[in-house]
Amino acid sequence: MWRMARPRKPLLSRDRIIEAAGALVDAEGLEAVSTRRLAAALGVSGPSLYNHFRTKDEILDAVADAVSARVDLSMFDGGQDWRAALHAWAHSYRDALADHPNIVPVLARGPGRRPAGLRLADAVFGAMTAAGWPAAQATLIGALMRYFILGSAVASFAGGFVDDRTAYDPADYPHLGQAHLLAERGREVDEGAFETGLAALLDGLALQYEALPAP
């Protein structure tokens, strides 16, 4: 009996395209993604990608949403108070972005129609309104947290300094005498700055929450 030969390569799928595009973004940045590069990485012809995605932007949207899907949202269903939930969520979100910083500019455009991004926004807004925040303020909190978390993932503050003492002449920069040491302590500085900023942000929100009129 005649049988059809199995294809040598796995059939093309959305997940395979997203995985390949994500790897390319991680390694070389957004501009490296093209149908030609992706097709070569996947061992297929360029036009076959269009059976799954119409444009490069759709592919990048899918990569961004795959990163959003890694953010833990369980803290919003576990009975934690709003502040503890936001704290845990912020760390989970930042951890996801820290692994894939090159995709942050796409995420910064907003969730659009991306399912995971919309679930994330919905979870935060729902948790804040359930805690007693007025809808308008809950919206602002979601935006504020997003600005803070995305901004923290764009670049390393400590990584912006070089480890050359002579680069920071005290005659020109009298307060940067130790700046050359920051480069080797990048992770420590960036994580400490994130936690310091997050605590300050949540402290400020707590004061606003206490001032809300009784329901």
mmCIF file of C-alpha atoms in Angstrom:
data_model
loop_
_atom_site.group_PDB
_atom_site.id
_atom_site.type_symbol
_atom_site.label_atom_id
_atom_site.label_comp_id
_atom_site.label_asym_id
_atom_site.label_seq_id
_atom_site.Cartn_x
_atom_site.Cartn_y
_atom_site.Cartn_z
ATOM 1 C CA MET A 1 0.000 0.000 0.000
ATOM 2 C CA TRP A 2 1.352 3.400 -0.995
ATOM 3 C CA ARG A 3 1.854 5.839 1.863
ATOM 4 C CA MET A 4 2.631 9.543 1.841
ATOM 5 C CA ALA A 5 6.129 10.280 3.028
ATOM 6 C CA ARG A 6 6.435 12.257 6.235
ATOM 7 C CA PRO A 7 7.772 15.797 5.868
ATOM 8 C CA ARG A 8 11.379 16.088 6.966
ATOM 9 C CA LYS A 9 10.694 19.268 8.934
ATOM 10 C CA PRO A 10 7.809 19.912 11.346
ATOM 11 C CA LEU A 11 4.891 21.662 9.703
ATOM 12 C CA LEU A 12 4.924 25.426 9.982
ATOM 13 C CA SER A 13 2.736 26.828 12.746
ATOM 14 C CA ARG A 14 2.065 30.122 14.479
ATOM 15 C CA ASP A 15 3.929 28.902 17.541
ATOM 16 C CA ARG A 16 7.034 28.007 15.528
ATOM 17 C CA ILE A 17 7.017 31.401 13.848
ATOM 18 C CA ILE A 18 6.586 33.207 17.166
ATOM 19 C CA GLU A 19 9.396 31.210 18.739
ATOM 20 C CA ALA A 20 11.773 31.903 15.844
ATOM 21 C CA ALA A 21 10.862 35.591 15.729
ATOM 22 C CA GLY A 22 11.280 35.907 19.494
ATOM 23 C CA ALA A 23 14.737 34.356 19.334
ATOM 24 C CA LEU A 24 15.702 36.776 16.571
ATOM 25 C CA VAL A 25 14.399 39.782 18.528
ATOM 26 C CA ASP A 26 16.277 38.662 21.639
ATOM 27 C CA ALA A 27 19.514 38.182 19.748
ATOM 28 C CA GLU A 28 19.513 41.102 17.329
ATOM 29 C CA GLY A 29 16.603 43.451 18.046
ATOM 30 C CA LEU A 30 13.351 44.370 16.334
ATOM 31 C CA GLU A 31 14.937 45.510 13.081
ATOM 32 C CA ALA A 32 16.411 42.064 12.509
ATOM 33 C CA VAL A 33 12.984 40.517 11.995
ATOM 34 C CA SER A 34 12.007 40.068 8.360
ATOM 35 C CA THR A 35 10.146 37.421 6.424
ATOM 36 C CA ARG A 36 13.392 36.484 4.703
ATOM 37 C CA ARG A 37 15.262 35.949 7.974
ATOM 38 C CA LEU A 38 12.379 34.064 9.549
ATOM 39 C CA ALA A 39 11.832 31.860 6.539
ATOM 40 C CA ALA A 40 15.521 30.960 6.478
ATOM 41 C CA ALA A 41 15.501 30.159 10.201
ATOM 42 C CA LEU A 42 12.429 27.969 9.809
ATOM 43 C CA GLY A 43 13.539 26.300 6.580
ATOM 44 C CA VAL A 44 10.496 27.412 4.616
ATOM 45 C CA SER A 45 9.678 29.811 1.805
ATOM 46 C CA GLY A 46 8.876 33.405 2.695
ATOM 47 C CA PRO A 47 5.302 33.396 1.338
ATOM 48 C CA SER A 48 4.354 30.467 3.583
ATOM 49 C CA LEU A 49 4.590 32.797 6.584
ATOM 50 C CA TYR A 50 1.647 34.764 5.237
ATOM 51 C CA ASN A 51 -0.629 31.803 5.824
ATOM 52 C CA HIS A 52 -0.278 32.619 9.537
ATOM 53 C CA PHE A 53 0.595 36.324 9.726
ATOM 54 C CA ARG A 54 -0.212 39.093 7.280
ATOM 55 C CA THR A 55 2.568 41.491 8.278
ATOM 56 C CA LYS A 56 5.779 41.791 10.238
ATOM 57 C CA ASP A 57 3.925 43.926 12.789
ATOM 58 C CA GLU A 58 1.495 41.074 13.409
ATOM 59 C CA ILE A 59 4.428 38.772 14.092
ATOM 60 C CA LEU A 60 5.985 41.231 16.541
ATOM 61 C CA ASP A 61 2.609 41.701 18.234
ATOM 62 C CA ALA A 62 2.413 37.941 18.721
ATOM 63 C CA VAL A 63 5.947 37.843 20.159
ATOM 64 C CA ALA A 64 5.039 40.654 22.557
ATOM 65 C CA ASP A 65 1.875 38.863 23.619
ATOM 66 C CA ALA A 66 3.821 35.673 24.269
ATOM 67 C CA VAL A 67 5.954 37.644 26.737
ATOM 68 C CA SER A 68 2.846 39.142 28.380
ATOM 69 C CA ALA A 69 1.461 35.628 28.768
ATOM 70 C CA ARG A 70 4.398 34.761 31.034
ATOM 71 C CA VAL A 71 3.386 37.375 33.615
ATOM 72 C CA ASP A 72 1.816 35.813 36.709
ATOM 73 C CA LEU A 73 -1.693 37.119 37.427
ATOM 74 C CA SER A 74 -2.631 34.651 40.150
ATOM 75 C CA MET A 75 -2.052 37.203 42.914
ATOM 76 C CA PHE A 76 -5.182 39.017 41.815
ATOM 77 C CA ASP A 77 -7.291 35.929 42.535
ATOM 78 C CA GLY A 78 -5.670 34.855 45.779
ATOM 79 C CA GLY A 79 -7.289 37.197 48.266
ATOM 80 C CA GLN A 80 -4.201 39.382 48.703
ATOM 81 C CA ASP A 81 -4.772 43.044 49.464
ATOM 82 C CA TRP A 82 -4.354 45.374 46.498
ATOM 83 C CA ARG A 83 -0.920 46.633 47.539
ATOM 84 C CA ALA A 84 0.596 43.169 48.039
ATOM 85 C CA ALA A 85 -0.941 42.035 44.755
ATOM 86 C CA LEU A 86 0.502 44.977 42.827
ATOM 87 C CA HIS A 87 3.915 44.387 44.391
ATOM 88 C CA ALA A 88 3.986 40.711 43.412
ATOM 89 C CA TRP A 89 2.621 41.424 39.939
ATOM 90 C CA ALA A 90 5.145 44.195 39.276
ATOM 91 C CA HIS A 91 8.028 41.839 40.021
ATOM 92 C CA SER A 92 6.591 39.096 37.816
ATOM 93 C CA TYR A 93 6.050 41.559 34.980
ATOM 94 C CA ARG A 94 9.541 43.006 35.263
ATOM 95 C CA ASP A 95 11.088 39.530 35.367
ATOM 96 C CA ALA A 96 9.328 38.626 32.112
ATOM 97 C CA LEU A 97 10.529 41.820 30.457
ATOM 98 C CA ALA A 98 14.067 41.503 31.797
ATOM 99 C CA ASP A 99 14.407 38.243 29.867
ATOM 100 C CA HIS A 100 13.250 39.921 26.627
ATOM 101 C CA PRO A 101 14.101 43.651 26.778
ATOM 102 C CA ASN A 102 14.204 44.123 23.007
ATOM 103 C CA ILE A 103 10.445 43.554 22.729
ATOM 104 C CA VAL A 104 9.604 46.316 25.247
ATOM 105 C CA PRO A 105 9.045 49.014 22.579
ATOM 106 C CA VAL A 106 6.265 46.882 21.078
ATOM 107 C CA LEU A 107 4.667 46.318 24.480
ATOM 108 C CA ALA A 108 4.900 50.050 25.176
ATOM 109 C CA ARG A 109 2.393 50.717 22.394
ATOM 110 C CA GLY A 110 -0.339 49.236 24.576
ATOM 111 C CA PRO A 111 -2.238 45.941 24.456
ATOM 112 C CA GLY A 112 -4.246 46.738 21.319
ATOM 113 C CA ARG A 113 -6.007 43.451 20.560
ATOM 114 C CA ARG A 114 -3.411 41.156 22.050
ATOM 115 C CA PRO A 115 -5.236 38.602 24.247
ATOM 116 C CA ALA A 116 -2.596 38.181 26.972
ATOM 117 C CA GLY A 117 -2.031 41.922 27.173
ATOM 118 C CA LEU A 118 -5.757 42.530 27.515
ATOM 119 C CA ARG A 119 -6.075 39.857 30.217
ATOM 120 C CA LEU A 120 -3.263 41.585 32.095
ATOM 121 C CA ALA A 121 -4.950 44.998 31.904
ATOM 122 C CA ASP A 122 -8.296 43.484 32.847
ATOM 123 C CA ALA A 123 -6.856 41.704 35.896
ATOM 124 C CA VAL A 124 -5.215 44.850 37.274
ATOM 125 C CA PHE A 125 -8.251 47.064 36.703
ATOM 126 C CA GLY A 126 -10.610 44.461 38.136
ATOM 127 C CA ALA A 127 -8.503 43.976 41.256
ATOM 128 C CA MET A 128 -8.251 47.701 41.906
ATOM 129 C CA THR A 129 -11.977 48.374 41.531
ATOM 130 C CA ALA A 130 -12.773 45.326 43.669
ATOM 131 C CA ALA A 131 -10.521 46.802 46.370
ATOM 132 C CA GLY A 132 -12.551 50.001 46.381
ATOM 133 C CA TRP A 133 -10.621 52.243 44.019
ATOM 134 C CA PRO A 134 -12.921 54.365 41.821
ATOM 135 C CA ALA A 135 -12.812 53.267 38.172
ATOM 136 C CA ALA A 136 -11.050 56.445 37.025
ATOM 137 C CA GLN A 137 -8.280 56.034 39.590
ATOM 138 C CA ALA A 138 -8.006 52.315 38.904
ATOM 139 C CA THR A 139 -7.330 53.186 35.278
ATOM 140 C CA LEU A 140 -4.619 55.639 36.311
ATOM 141 C CA ILE A 141 -3.020 53.060 38.602
ATOM 142 C CA GLY A 142 -2.855 50.540 35.787
ATOM 143 C CA ALA A 143 -1.229 53.130 33.530
ATOM 144 C CA LEU A 144 1.186 54.282 36.227
ATOM 145 C CA MET A 145 2.336 50.772 37.018
ATOM 146 C CA ARG A 146 2.790 50.011 33.349
ATOM 147 C CA TYR A 147 4.889 53.138 32.770
ATOM 148 C CA PHE A 148 7.083 52.303 35.745
ATOM 149 C CA ILE A 149 7.599 48.632 34.919
ATOM 150 C CA LEU A 150 8.183 49.099 31.187
ATOM 151 C CA GLY A 151 10.549 51.980 31.850
ATOM 152 C CA SER A 152 12.592 49.884 34.245
ATOM 153 C CA ALA A 153 13.070 47.249 31.560
ATOM 154 C CA VAL A 154 14.174 49.522 28.725
ATOM 155 C CA ALA A 155 17.800 49.846 29.802
ATOM 156 C CA SER A 156 20.173 49.450 32.719
ATOM 157 C CA PHE A 157 21.007 52.625 34.639
ATOM 158 C CA ALA A 158 24.231 51.131 35.950
ATOM 159 C CA GLY A 159 25.081 49.818 32.493
ATOM 160 C CA GLY A 160 25.120 53.379 31.234
ATOM 161 C CA PHE A 161 28.429 54.056 32.986
ATOM 162 C CA VAL A 162 31.810 52.726 31.865
ATOM 163 C CA ASP A 163 34.261 51.046 34.228
ATOM 164 C CA ASP A 164 37.012 53.558 33.415
ATOM 165 C CA ARG A 165 37.822 55.880 36.331
ATOM 166 C CA THR A 166 39.357 58.454 33.988
ATOM 167 C CA ALA A 167 36.046 58.935 32.163
ATOM 168 C CA TYR A 168 34.657 60.926 35.083
ATOM 169 C CA ASP A 169 37.121 63.710 35.832
ATOM 170 C CA PRO A 170 36.262 65.251 39.232
ATOM 171 C CA ALA A 171 36.918 68.674 37.737
ATOM 172 C CA ASP A 172 33.980 68.149 35.405
ATOM 173 C CA TYR A 173 31.827 65.755 37.483
ATOM 174 C CA PRO A 174 32.579 66.365 41.168
ATOM 175 C CA HIS A 175 29.912 63.941 42.376
ATOM 176 C CA LEU A 176 30.659 60.999 40.078
ATOM 177 C CA GLY A 177 33.916 59.845 41.623
ATOM 178 C CA GLN A 178 32.580 56.321 42.130
ATOM 179 C CA ALA A 179 30.508 56.111 38.949
ATOM 180 C CA HIS A 180 33.021 53.805 37.267
ATOM 181 C CA LEU A 181 32.127 51.128 39.836
ATOM 182 C CA LEU A 182 28.476 51.018 38.802
ATOM 183 C CA ALA A 183 29.044 48.991 35.638
ATOM 184 C CA GLU A 184 30.173 45.902 37.547
ATOM 185 C CA ARG A 185 27.228 46.175 39.963
ATOM 186 C CA GLY A 186 24.561 46.573 37.300
ATOM 187 C CA ARG A 187 22.141 43.920 38.478
ATOM 188 C CA GLU A 188 22.362 44.998 42.102
ATOM 189 C CA VAL A 189 21.833 48.674 41.276
ATOM 190 C CA ASP A 190 18.974 48.092 38.847
ATOM 191 C CA GLU A 191 17.100 45.698 41.103
ATOM 192 C CA GLY A 192 17.605 47.986 44.089
ATOM 193 C CA ALA A 193 16.363 50.987 42.116
ATOM 194 C CA PHE A 194 13.295 49.055 40.977
ATOM 195 C CA GLU A 195 12.393 47.984 44.509
ATOM 196 C CA THR A 196 13.011 51.481 45.891
ATOM 197 C CA GLY A 197 10.808 53.054 43.237
ATOM 198 C CA LEU A 198 8.099 50.419 43.617
ATOM 199 C CA ALA A 199 7.956 50.901 47.386
ATOM 200 C CA ALA A 200 7.723 54.671 46.984
ATOM 201 C CA LEU A 201 5.011 54.330 44.374
ATOM 202 C CA LEU A 202 2.932 51.964 46.502
ATOM 203 C CA ASP A 203 3.443 54.115 49.611
ATOM 204 C CA GLY A 204 2.037 57.071 47.712
ATOM 205 C CA LEU A 205 -0.934 55.080 46.467
ATOM 206 C CA ALA A 206 -1.603 53.858 50.003
ATOM 207 C CA LEU A 207 -1.896 57.457 51.192
ATOM 208 C CA GLN A 208 -4.375 58.177 48.414
ATOM 209 C CA TYR A 209 -6.322 55.035 49.271
ATOM 210 C CA GLU A 210 -6.646 56.075 52.912
ATOM 211 C CA ALA A 211 -8.034 59.414 51.770
ATOM 212 C CA LEU A 212 -10.775 57.876 49.634
ATOM 213 C CA PRO A 213 -14.286 58.708 50.836
ATOM 214 C CA ALA A 214 -16.057 55.882 52.603
ATOM 215 C CA PRO A 215 -18.292 53.867 50.262
#
